[in-house]
Amino acid sequence: MKDLTAVERVARSELERLQLVRLRALVARAAERVPLYRERLRQAGVTSRDVRSLADLRRLPFTTKSDFRDAYPFGMLAVPLDEVVRIHASSGTTGKPTVVAYTRRDLATWSEVMARTLMAGGVGPRDVVHNAYGYGLFTGGLGFHYGAELVGAAVIPISGGFTERQLMVFQDLGSTVLCSTPSYALFLAEALEEAGVAAKDLKLRVGFFGAEPWTEGMRTALETRLNVMALNIYGLSEVIGPGVSVECPERRGMHVAEDHFLPEVLDPVTFEPVPAGATGELVLTGLTKEAIPLVRYRTRDLTTLDRSPCACGRTLARIGRITGRTDDMLIIRGVNVYPSQIEHALMQVPQVEPHYLLVVRREDALDSLEVRVEAAAAVAAAGGDAMRGLAAQLKRKIHEVIGLSADVSVLPPKSIERSAGKAKRVEDLRGKGGAAR
Ligand code: ADP
Ligand code: ZN
């Protein structure tokens, strides 16, 4: 098999030459095949001939999720349906799902970037990949599946759910690699503990966790409880699915597969690039996608961009943890709050379980935030005083991190609903009469 990862270590100048050739071709193709791009590029007065350097990227128009929604289902397609061999949809976390399509070559690209994702964690033919991402319209399941096959690992397409079967497979089939959302991985860790199975007696060694925001505190929890190296992965349906970026074992940001996806991090108001290290909105250009060419897609995900060399030898730029989506942002009494900030605060207190739900209400025109979180079993067993003490401690911590006072409800273990996919972290009841369950 050709060395798929060679491109991850080429000199920046060589990588950028490749990106420029691909960018020019993308613009030509988008203008020729997709009415929306033709019109936008015309308005911007740019043709593929104007793309002379990568800096010209900034002259190109943006694409947004609402463009996909307006074009629902197939208006973004640059090929006739005969050339489409797969259709997926986004999870629909923030509204109507967007439909995405792949040509045969797109599937090959996707398998390649997913193989590279797995290889970043050292996955190879000897591995048994326990793929608990959901199979179906969601891109997580099949994305990991094809990548795992390409590296020659044995993939177990277990999908999410059926906890007992998950535990049986871990033990009997010797899963070495776990692929799932971080919240589901935590649920599995809990289920193993309950069944009296010690993680060190399993063969798991690496986990690829993503599809939802998570924190360093959660990483520590997953690494100790599952006895794995926990790597962050990021991707989104509109761009390809998972496979856009992954951490290397250095775990200092996720390398973007820049030969296929060109990243920018921009100020979401001015659309100027943010200074190095500052947080902004991630904008991705899909350099090679055939079915749906993607010009400067505004992901609404917030992150940082780091182009400095990485100790692992990859020359690919890295994005930081996704701290939230612009549309996840809650404005509570005028303060901007992302659920991941609350998670960060909670995870600094050892006696809590990282299962939480934020409930926002409005009473008499005043917003209130309730943070529901589970206590560790020992605290719950110690009784009411211990629970109240923990709540007070958490309240102080949250105030320290977000500068907002929240009502903290410390609940017994297992009170908060678990999900096999993306966890639900927010219940915003403002404008809905304010009644919570
Ligand atoms: P939807 O936008 O409906 O959730 P997708 O299933 O395509 O559709 O999910 C992509 C989104 O999931 C990203 O835009 C991002 O908000 C989130 N996401 C994916 N990976 C991560 C990650 N590692 N950290 C935080 N958020 C992530
Ligand atoms: Zn690296």
Short mmCIF file of C-alpha atoms and ligand atoms in Angstrom, two decimals:
data_model
loop_
_atom_site.label_atom_id
_atom_site.label_comp_id
_atom_site.label_asym_id
_atom_site.label_seq_id
_atom_site.Cartn_x
_atom_site.Cartn_y
_atom_site.Cartn_z
CA MET A 1 0.00 0.00 0.00
CA LYS A 2 1.28 3.48 -0.81
CA ASP A 3 2.39 5.47 2.22
CA LEU A 4 -0.69 7.53 2.90
CA THR A 5 1.03 9.63 5.52
CA ALA A 6 4.01 10.85 3.47
CA VAL A 7 2.11 14.02 2.59
CA GLU A 8 1.75 14.85 6.28
CA ARG A 9 5.46 15.51 6.56
CA VAL A 10 6.35 17.33 3.31
CA ALA A 11 7.89 20.80 3.41
CA ARG A 12 5.29 23.55 3.81
CA SER A 13 6.30 25.03 0.44
CA GLU A 14 5.53 21.78 -1.30
CA LEU A 15 2.23 21.38 0.53
CA GLU A 16 1.24 24.93 -0.34
CA ARG A 17 2.05 24.39 -4.01
CA LEU A 18 -0.32 21.42 -4.01
CA GLN A 19 -3.00 23.43 -2.17
CA LEU A 20 -2.81 26.23 -4.70
CA VAL A 21 -3.20 23.93 -7.69
CA ARG A 22 -6.17 22.30 -6.00
CA LEU A 23 -7.72 25.57 -4.95
CA ARG A 24 -7.64 26.93 -8.48
CA ALA A 25 -9.23 23.76 -9.82
CA LEU A 26 -11.88 23.91 -7.10
CA VAL A 27 -12.88 27.45 -8.00
CA ALA A 28 -13.09 26.62 -11.69
CA ARG A 29 -15.19 23.58 -11.00
CA ALA A 30 -17.49 25.27 -8.50
CA ALA A 31 -18.18 28.12 -10.92
CA GLU A 32 -18.79 25.76 -13.78
CA ARG A 33 -21.01 23.27 -11.98
CA VAL A 34 -22.90 24.90 -9.12
CA PRO A 35 -25.23 27.84 -9.77
CA LEU A 36 -24.87 29.18 -6.21
CA TYR A 37 -21.08 29.43 -6.54
CA ARG A 38 -21.28 30.77 -10.08
CA GLU A 39 -23.42 33.64 -8.86
CA ARG A 40 -21.39 34.34 -5.71
CA LEU A 41 -18.08 34.27 -7.54
CA ARG A 42 -19.49 36.55 -10.20
CA GLN A 43 -20.61 39.00 -7.53
CA ALA A 44 -17.19 38.85 -5.92
CA GLY A 45 -15.64 39.37 -9.36
CA VAL A 46 -13.29 36.43 -8.98
CA THR A 47 -12.49 33.65 -11.42
CA SER A 48 -10.11 30.73 -11.07
CA ARG A 49 -7.49 32.76 -12.98
CA ASP A 50 -7.47 35.30 -10.16
CA VAL A 51 -6.36 32.65 -7.69
CA ARG A 52 -2.61 33.20 -8.02
CA SER A 53 -1.53 32.53 -4.48
CA LEU A 54 -3.09 31.05 -1.38
CA ALA A 55 -3.62 34.59 -0.11
CA ASP A 56 -6.27 34.95 -2.83
CA LEU A 57 -8.42 32.57 -0.81
CA ARG A 58 -9.54 35.65 1.08
CA ARG A 59 -11.18 37.04 -2.05
CA LEU A 60 -13.54 34.07 -2.32
CA PRO A 61 -17.10 34.18 -0.97
CA PHE A 62 -18.22 32.18 2.07
CA THR A 63 -20.60 29.23 2.17
CA THR A 64 -22.86 28.63 5.17
CA LYS A 65 -25.07 25.96 6.64
CA SER A 66 -28.11 27.89 5.48
CA ASP A 67 -26.84 27.63 1.90
CA PHE A 68 -27.07 23.88 2.34
CA ARG A 69 -30.52 24.20 3.87
CA ASP A 70 -31.72 26.47 1.06
CA ALA A 71 -30.32 24.07 -1.50
CA TYR A 72 -31.91 21.06 0.23
CA PRO A 73 -31.58 18.33 -0.80
CA PHE A 74 -29.34 18.35 -3.86
CA GLY A 75 -28.80 21.96 -4.90
CA MET A 76 -25.11 21.97 -3.92
CA LEU A 77 -24.29 18.98 -6.13
CA ALA A 78 -21.64 19.47 -8.79
CA VAL A 79 -22.25 16.10 -10.41
CA PRO A 80 -25.34 14.32 -11.74
CA LEU A 81 -26.90 11.81 -9.34
CA ASP A 82 -25.55 8.94 -11.48
CA GLU A 83 -22.10 9.80 -10.18
CA VAL A 84 -23.18 9.87 -6.56
CA VAL A 85 -22.53 6.60 -4.75
CA ARG A 86 -23.35 7.57 -1.16
CA ILE A 87 -25.58 10.04 0.64
CA HIS A 88 -25.28 11.06 4.30
CA ALA A 89 -26.81 13.76 6.44
CA SER A 90 -25.55 15.82 9.34
CA SER A 91 -26.87 14.99 12.80
CA GLY A 92 -29.18 17.97 12.76
CA THR A 93 -27.91 19.23 16.11
CA THR A 94 -28.88 22.78 15.30
CA GLY A 95 -31.83 22.38 12.96
CA LYS A 96 -32.79 20.60 9.80
CA PRO A 97 -30.07 18.12 8.80
CA THR A 98 -28.04 18.95 5.72
CA VAL A 99 -27.73 16.35 3.01
CA VAL A 100 -24.29 15.56 1.66
CA ALA A 101 -23.20 13.32 -1.20
CA TYR A 102 -20.08 11.50 -2.29
CA THR A 103 -18.74 10.28 -5.62
CA ARG A 104 -16.63 7.15 -5.78
CA ARG A 105 -13.52 9.28 -5.62
CA ASP A 106 -14.88 11.20 -2.62
CA LEU A 107 -15.30 7.91 -0.78
CA ALA A 108 -11.70 7.03 -1.60
CA THR A 109 -10.56 10.41 -0.26
CA TRP A 110 -12.63 9.93 2.86
CA SER A 111 -11.24 6.44 3.48
CA GLU A 112 -7.75 7.84 3.01
CA VAL A 113 -8.15 10.68 5.51
CA MET A 114 -9.83 8.34 7.97
CA ALA A 115 -7.01 5.82 7.59
CA ARG A 116 -4.61 8.66 8.34
CA THR A 117 -6.69 9.60 11.38
CA LEU A 118 -6.37 6.09 12.75
CA MET A 119 -2.68 5.88 11.84
CA ALA A 120 -2.06 9.01 13.92
CA GLY A 121 -2.91 6.81 16.90
CA GLY A 122 -0.71 3.99 15.61
CA VAL A 123 -3.59 1.83 14.40
CA GLY A 124 -2.60 -0.93 11.96
CA PRO A 125 -3.43 -4.44 10.75
CA ARG A 126 -3.08 -6.00 14.18
CA ASP A 127 -5.76 -3.84 15.72
CA VAL A 128 -9.34 -4.65 16.53
CA VAL A 129 -11.37 -1.49 16.04
CA HIS A 130 -14.45 -1.23 18.21
CA ASN A 131 -16.49 1.26 16.27
CA ALA A 132 -19.24 2.55 18.53
CA TYR A 133 -20.02 5.63 16.44
CA GLY A 134 -23.54 5.42 15.07
CA TYR A 135 -23.92 3.67 11.72
CA GLY A 136 -26.47 5.22 9.43
CA LEU A 137 -26.96 8.67 8.00
CA PHE A 138 -24.51 10.04 10.57
CA THR A 139 -21.02 10.10 9.06
CA GLY A 140 -19.21 8.84 12.18
CA GLY A 141 -19.94 5.13 11.82
CA LEU A 142 -19.16 4.53 8.17
CA GLY A 143 -16.32 7.07 8.17
CA PHE A 144 -14.38 5.16 10.80
CA HIS A 145 -15.42 1.87 9.28
CA TYR A 146 -13.83 2.47 5.89
CA GLY A 147 -10.73 4.05 7.40
CA ALA A 148 -10.20 1.04 9.65
CA GLU A 149 -10.57 -1.34 6.73
CA LEU A 150 -8.07 0.65 4.72
CA VAL A 151 -5.40 0.36 7.41
CA GLY A 152 -6.10 -3.35 7.49
CA ALA A 153 -7.48 -3.48 11.02
CA ALA A 154 -10.33 -5.78 11.98
CA VAL A 155 -13.32 -3.53 12.37
CA ILE A 156 -16.26 -4.39 14.58
CA PRO A 157 -19.25 -2.38 13.34
CA ILE A 158 -20.96 -2.43 16.71
CA SER A 159 -22.47 1.07 16.51
CA GLY A 160 -23.94 2.64 19.68
CA GLY A 161 -26.25 1.04 22.22
CA PHE A 162 -26.75 -2.49 23.60
CA THR A 163 -24.38 -1.99 26.48
CA GLU A 164 -24.05 -5.64 27.43
CA ARG A 165 -22.99 -6.52 23.94
CA GLN A 166 -20.43 -3.70 23.99
CA LEU A 167 -18.91 -5.16 27.17
CA MET A 168 -18.95 -8.66 25.76
CA VAL A 169 -17.13 -7.54 22.63
CA PHE A 170 -14.49 -5.65 24.63
CA GLN A 171 -13.76 -8.79 26.60
CA ASP A 172 -14.26 -11.60 24.12
CA LEU A 173 -13.01 -10.04 20.90
CA GLY A 174 -10.20 -8.05 22.45
CA SER A 175 -10.98 -4.58 21.09
CA THR A 176 -7.78 -2.50 21.03
CA VAL A 177 -9.21 0.73 19.62
CA LEU A 178 -12.38 2.49 20.73
CA CYS A 179 -14.15 4.94 18.45
CA SER A 180 -17.09 6.82 19.96
CA THR A 181 -18.27 10.15 21.24
CA PRO A 182 -16.50 11.07 24.49
CA SER A 183 -19.81 11.04 26.38
CA TYR A 184 -20.58 7.53 25.20
CA ALA A 185 -17.05 6.38 26.03
CA LEU A 186 -17.60 7.63 29.55
CA PHE A 187 -20.87 5.75 29.72
CA LEU A 188 -19.07 2.59 28.61
CA ALA A 189 -16.38 3.14 31.25
CA GLU A 190 -19.11 3.37 33.85
CA ALA A 191 -20.80 0.22 32.56
CA LEU A 192 -17.50 -1.67 32.73
CA GLU A 193 -16.95 -0.52 36.31
CA GLU A 194 -20.43 -1.60 37.26
CA ALA A 195 -19.89 -5.01 35.72
CA GLY A 196 -16.71 -5.34 37.75
CA VAL A 197 -14.46 -5.35 34.68
CA ALA A 198 -11.14 -3.59 35.20
CA ALA A 199 -10.02 -1.56 32.18
CA LYS A 200 -6.47 -2.79 32.61
CA ASP A 201 -7.71 -6.32 31.94
CA LEU A 202 -8.97 -5.25 28.54
CA LYS A 203 -6.79 -4.76 25.47
CA LEU A 204 -7.95 -1.21 24.74
CA ARG A 205 -5.04 1.16 24.15
CA VAL A 206 -6.30 4.11 22.14
CA GLY A 207 -9.59 5.95 21.73
CA PHE A 208 -10.70 8.34 18.99
CA PHE A 209 -13.22 10.66 20.54
CA GLY A 210 -15.08 13.50 18.87
CA ALA A 211 -18.31 14.69 17.26
CA GLU A 212 -19.05 16.85 20.32
CA PRO A 213 -17.11 19.27 22.50
CA TRP A 214 -15.13 17.85 25.42
CA THR A 215 -12.44 19.10 27.76
CA GLU A 216 -9.00 18.20 29.07
CA GLY A 217 -10.68 17.15 32.33
CA MET A 218 -12.79 14.71 30.39
CA ARG A 219 -9.65 13.44 28.67
CA THR A 220 -8.06 12.64 32.02
CA ALA A 221 -11.22 10.86 33.12
CA LEU A 222 -11.35 8.77 29.95
CA GLU A 223 -7.66 7.96 29.94
CA THR A 224 -7.66 6.69 33.51
CA ARG A 225 -11.00 4.95 33.47
CA LEU A 226 -10.54 3.20 30.15
CA ASN A 227 -6.77 2.86 30.31
CA VAL A 228 -6.33 4.34 26.81
CA MET A 229 -4.62 7.24 25.11
CA ALA A 230 -7.57 9.51 24.28
CA LEU A 231 -7.24 11.40 20.99
CA ASN A 232 -9.51 14.19 19.84
CA ILE A 233 -10.92 13.95 16.33
CA TYR A 234 -12.91 16.57 14.47
CA GLY A 235 -14.91 16.65 11.31
CA LEU A 236 -18.28 17.62 9.93
CA SER A 237 -20.63 16.26 7.32
CA GLU A 238 -20.60 19.29 5.04
CA VAL A 239 -16.81 18.98 4.69
CA ILE A 240 -16.60 15.18 4.51
CA GLY A 241 -17.40 13.76 7.96
CA PRO A 242 -14.73 12.68 10.46
CA GLY A 243 -11.25 12.76 8.94
CA VAL A 244 -10.76 16.51 8.79
CA SER A 245 -8.36 16.57 11.73
CA VAL A 246 -6.93 14.44 14.49
CA GLU A 247 -4.48 14.74 17.34
CA CYS A 248 -1.13 13.02 17.13
CA PRO A 249 0.24 11.46 20.33
CA GLU A 250 1.68 14.87 21.31
CA ARG A 251 -1.93 15.88 21.98
CA ARG A 252 -1.37 19.55 21.37
CA GLY A 253 -4.01 20.31 18.80
CA MET A 254 -5.48 18.38 15.90
CA HIS A 255 -3.55 18.20 12.64
CA VAL A 256 -5.74 19.21 9.71
CA ALA A 257 -5.47 17.02 6.59
CA GLU A 258 -4.44 20.17 4.77
CA ASP A 259 -3.86 18.52 1.43
CA HIS A 260 -7.66 18.13 1.32
CA PHE A 261 -9.01 20.80 3.66
CA LEU A 262 -7.72 24.34 3.83
CA PRO A 263 -8.29 25.90 7.28
CA GLU A 264 -8.73 29.54 8.24
CA VAL A 265 -9.67 30.87 11.67
CA LEU A 266 -11.47 34.18 11.35
CA ASP A 267 -13.01 36.79 13.56
CA PRO A 268 -16.73 35.96 13.19
CA VAL A 269 -17.64 39.62 12.99
CA THR A 270 -14.97 41.19 10.77
CA PHE A 271 -13.97 37.98 8.90
CA GLU A 272 -10.35 38.98 9.28
CA PRO A 273 -7.92 36.26 10.34
CA VAL A 274 -7.46 36.31 14.11
CA PRO A 275 -3.96 36.86 15.52
CA ALA A 276 -1.95 33.66 16.04
CA GLY A 277 -3.27 31.68 18.97
CA ALA A 278 -6.53 33.64 19.27
CA THR A 279 -9.93 31.98 19.06
CA GLY A 280 -12.15 32.49 16.04
CA GLU A 281 -14.51 30.69 13.70
CA LEU A 282 -13.07 27.83 11.72
CA VAL A 283 -13.62 28.20 7.98
CA LEU A 284 -12.79 25.22 5.79
CA THR A 285 -12.33 24.92 2.05
CA GLY A 286 -12.69 21.42 0.63
CA LEU A 287 -9.91 21.22 -1.94
CA THR A 288 -10.73 17.88 -3.47
CA LYS A 289 -14.38 17.07 -2.96
CA GLU A 290 -16.08 16.21 -6.25
CA ALA A 291 -19.76 15.85 -5.42
CA ILE A 292 -19.98 18.95 -3.25
CA PRO A 293 -17.17 21.42 -3.85
CA LEU A 294 -16.83 23.51 -0.74
CA VAL A 295 -15.60 27.09 -0.87
CA ARG A 296 -14.83 28.72 2.50
CA TYR A 297 -17.43 26.92 4.56
CA ARG A 298 -18.20 28.70 7.82
CA THR A 299 -18.30 25.86 10.33
CA ARG A 300 -19.50 28.03 13.24
CA ASP A 301 -17.06 26.03 15.36
CA LEU A 302 -14.72 28.06 17.53
CA THR A 303 -11.07 27.18 17.75
CA THR A 304 -7.48 28.38 17.33
CA LEU A 305 -4.99 27.74 14.52
CA ASP A 306 -1.35 26.86 15.04
CA ARG A 307 1.05 26.61 12.11
CA SER A 308 4.16 26.03 14.17
CA PRO A 309 6.01 22.73 13.63
CA CYS A 310 4.92 19.81 15.78
CA ALA A 311 7.29 17.51 17.62
CA CYS A 312 5.73 14.54 15.79
CA GLY A 313 7.23 15.71 12.49
CA ARG A 314 3.95 16.45 10.74
CA THR A 315 4.04 19.77 8.92
CA LEU A 316 0.25 20.04 8.91
CA ALA A 317 -1.28 22.97 10.80
CA ARG A 318 -3.15 22.19 14.01
CA ILE A 319 -6.47 23.41 15.33
CA GLY A 320 -7.11 23.58 19.06
CA ARG A 321 -9.98 22.04 20.94
CA ILE A 322 -13.34 23.17 19.61
CA THR A 323 -14.60 25.19 22.54
CA GLY A 324 -18.12 25.43 21.18
CA ARG A 325 -20.22 26.40 18.24
CA THR A 326 -21.27 29.96 17.77
CA ASP A 327 -24.82 28.62 17.88
CA ASP A 328 -24.26 26.78 21.19
CA MET A 329 -23.47 30.01 22.87
CA LEU A 330 -25.95 30.85 25.60
CA ILE A 331 -26.44 34.44 26.55
CA ILE A 332 -27.44 34.44 30.19
CA ARG A 333 -28.05 37.80 31.80
CA GLY A 334 -25.84 39.27 29.13
CA VAL A 335 -22.94 36.90 29.76
CA ASN A 336 -21.78 34.64 26.94
CA VAL A 337 -21.51 31.06 28.13
CA TYR A 338 -20.45 27.93 26.31
CA PRO A 339 -21.36 24.53 27.77
CA SER A 340 -17.70 23.51 27.54
CA GLN A 341 -16.77 26.28 29.99
CA ILE A 342 -19.13 24.79 32.51
CA GLU A 343 -17.68 21.35 31.85
CA HIS A 344 -14.25 22.81 32.45
CA ALA A 345 -15.38 24.22 35.80
CA LEU A 346 -17.08 21.00 36.86
CA MET A 347 -14.10 18.87 35.96
CA GLN A 348 -11.89 20.79 38.35
CA VAL A 349 -13.81 19.31 41.24
CA PRO A 350 -12.88 15.67 41.74
CA GLN A 351 -16.08 14.43 43.40
CA VAL A 352 -18.31 14.93 40.37
CA GLU A 353 -19.07 12.69 37.43
CA PRO A 354 -18.77 14.45 34.09
CA HIS A 355 -22.46 14.01 33.30
CA TYR A 356 -24.24 17.32 33.29
CA LEU A 357 -27.12 19.28 31.83
CA LEU A 358 -27.60 23.03 31.73
CA VAL A 359 -31.15 24.24 32.14
CA VAL A 360 -31.81 27.85 31.24
CA ARG A 361 -35.04 29.56 32.22
CA ARG A 362 -36.47 33.02 32.13
CA GLU A 363 -38.64 34.15 35.01
CA ASP A 364 -39.86 37.72 35.31
CA ALA A 365 -37.58 38.72 32.45
CA LEU A 366 -34.57 37.41 34.34
CA ASP A 367 -32.49 34.53 33.02
CA SER A 368 -31.43 31.79 35.36
CA LEU A 369 -29.00 28.95 34.84
CA GLU A 370 -29.34 25.66 36.62
CA VAL A 371 -26.44 23.25 36.35
CA ARG A 372 -27.42 19.68 37.00
CA VAL A 373 -24.52 17.40 37.63
CA GLU A 374 -24.01 13.97 39.11
CA ALA A 375 -22.04 13.36 42.28
CA ALA A 376 -19.53 10.55 42.50
CA ALA A 377 -21.06 7.50 44.17
CA ALA A 378 -19.08 8.06 47.38
CA VAL A 379 -20.48 11.56 47.86
CA ALA A 380 -24.00 10.41 47.16
CA ALA A 381 -23.56 7.64 49.74
CA ALA A 382 -22.25 10.10 52.31
CA GLY A 383 -25.63 11.84 52.35
CA GLY A 384 -27.25 15.26 52.17
CA ASP A 385 -24.55 17.35 53.82
CA ALA A 386 -21.88 16.04 51.51
CA MET A 387 -24.12 16.70 48.49
CA ARG A 388 -24.87 20.24 49.64
CA GLY A 389 -21.21 20.89 50.33
CA LEU A 390 -20.35 19.75 46.84
CA ALA A 391 -23.04 21.95 45.34
CA ALA A 392 -21.65 24.99 47.14
CA GLN A 393 -18.14 24.21 45.97
CA LEU A 394 -19.31 23.80 42.38
CA LYS A 395 -21.25 27.04 42.52
CA ARG A 396 -18.07 28.89 43.52
CA LYS A 397 -16.06 27.18 40.78
CA ILE A 398 -18.61 28.05 38.09
CA HIS A 399 -18.71 31.63 39.27
CA GLU A 400 -14.93 31.76 39.09
CA VAL A 401 -14.86 30.42 35.52
CA ILE A 402 -17.79 32.21 33.88
CA GLY A 403 -18.48 35.04 36.28
CA LEU A 404 -22.10 34.07 36.63
CA SER A 405 -23.93 32.61 39.55
CA ALA A 406 -25.73 29.39 38.74
CA ASP A 407 -28.02 27.16 40.75
CA VAL A 408 -26.23 23.88 41.10
CA SER A 409 -28.25 20.70 41.54
CA VAL A 410 -26.06 17.83 42.59
CA LEU A 411 -27.83 14.61 41.71
CA PRO A 412 -27.19 10.96 42.53
CA PRO A 413 -25.23 8.96 39.93
CA LYS A 414 -27.18 7.99 36.75
CA SER A 415 -29.76 10.75 37.06
CA ILE A 416 -28.84 12.41 33.80
CA GLU A 417 -29.89 10.86 30.56
CA ARG A 418 -27.11 9.07 28.63
CA SER A 419 -26.80 9.11 24.88
CA ALA A 420 -25.10 6.67 22.52
CA GLY A 421 -24.19 9.57 20.25
CA LYS A 422 -23.85 13.27 20.86
CA ALA A 423 -24.74 14.19 24.43
CA LYS A 424 -27.45 16.75 25.01
CA ARG A 425 -25.97 19.42 27.28
CA VAL A 426 -28.48 22.23 27.16
CA GLU A 427 -32.16 22.63 27.76
CA ASP A 428 -33.09 26.21 27.00
CA LEU A 429 -36.58 26.80 28.25
CA ARG A 430 -36.69 30.52 27.67
CA GLY A 431 -39.77 31.35 25.69
CA LYS A 432 -41.26 27.95 26.51
CA GLY A 433 -43.07 28.79 29.69
CA GLY A 434 -40.00 28.00 31.77
CA ALA A 435 -41.15 24.59 33.02
CA ALA A 436 -38.43 21.96 33.27
CA ARG A 437 -38.93 18.24 33.62
P1 ADP B 1 -24.35 18.65 13.12
O1 ADP B 1 -23.76 19.96 12.71
O2 ADP B 1 -25.80 18.53 12.80
O3 ADP B 1 -24.02 18.23 14.53
P2 ADP B 1 -22.39 16.70 12.13
O4 ADP B 1 -22.85 15.36 12.50
O5 ADP B 1 -21.81 16.88 10.80
O6 ADP B 1 -23.64 17.64 12.18
O7 ADP B 1 -21.40 17.18 13.25
C1 ADP B 1 -20.36 18.11 13.04
C2 ADP B 1 -20.21 19.01 14.22
O8 ADP B 1 -19.90 18.28 15.40
C3 ADP B 1 -19.09 20.00 14.09
O9 ADP B 1 -19.45 21.12 13.31
C4 ADP B 1 -18.79 20.35 15.53
O10 ADP B 1 -19.69 21.34 16.02
C5 ADP B 1 -19.07 19.06 16.25
N1 ADP B 1 -17.79 18.36 16.50
C6 ADP B 1 -17.24 17.38 15.76
N2 ADP B 1 -16.07 16.96 16.30
C7 ADP B 1 -15.87 17.70 17.42
C8 ADP B 1 -14.82 17.77 18.41
N3 ADP B 1 -13.77 16.96 18.39
N4 ADP B 1 -14.96 18.69 19.38
C9 ADP B 1 -16.04 19.52 19.42
N5 ADP B 1 -17.04 19.49 18.54
C10 ADP B 1 -16.97 18.60 17.53
ZN ZN B 2 1.89 16.32 15.81
#
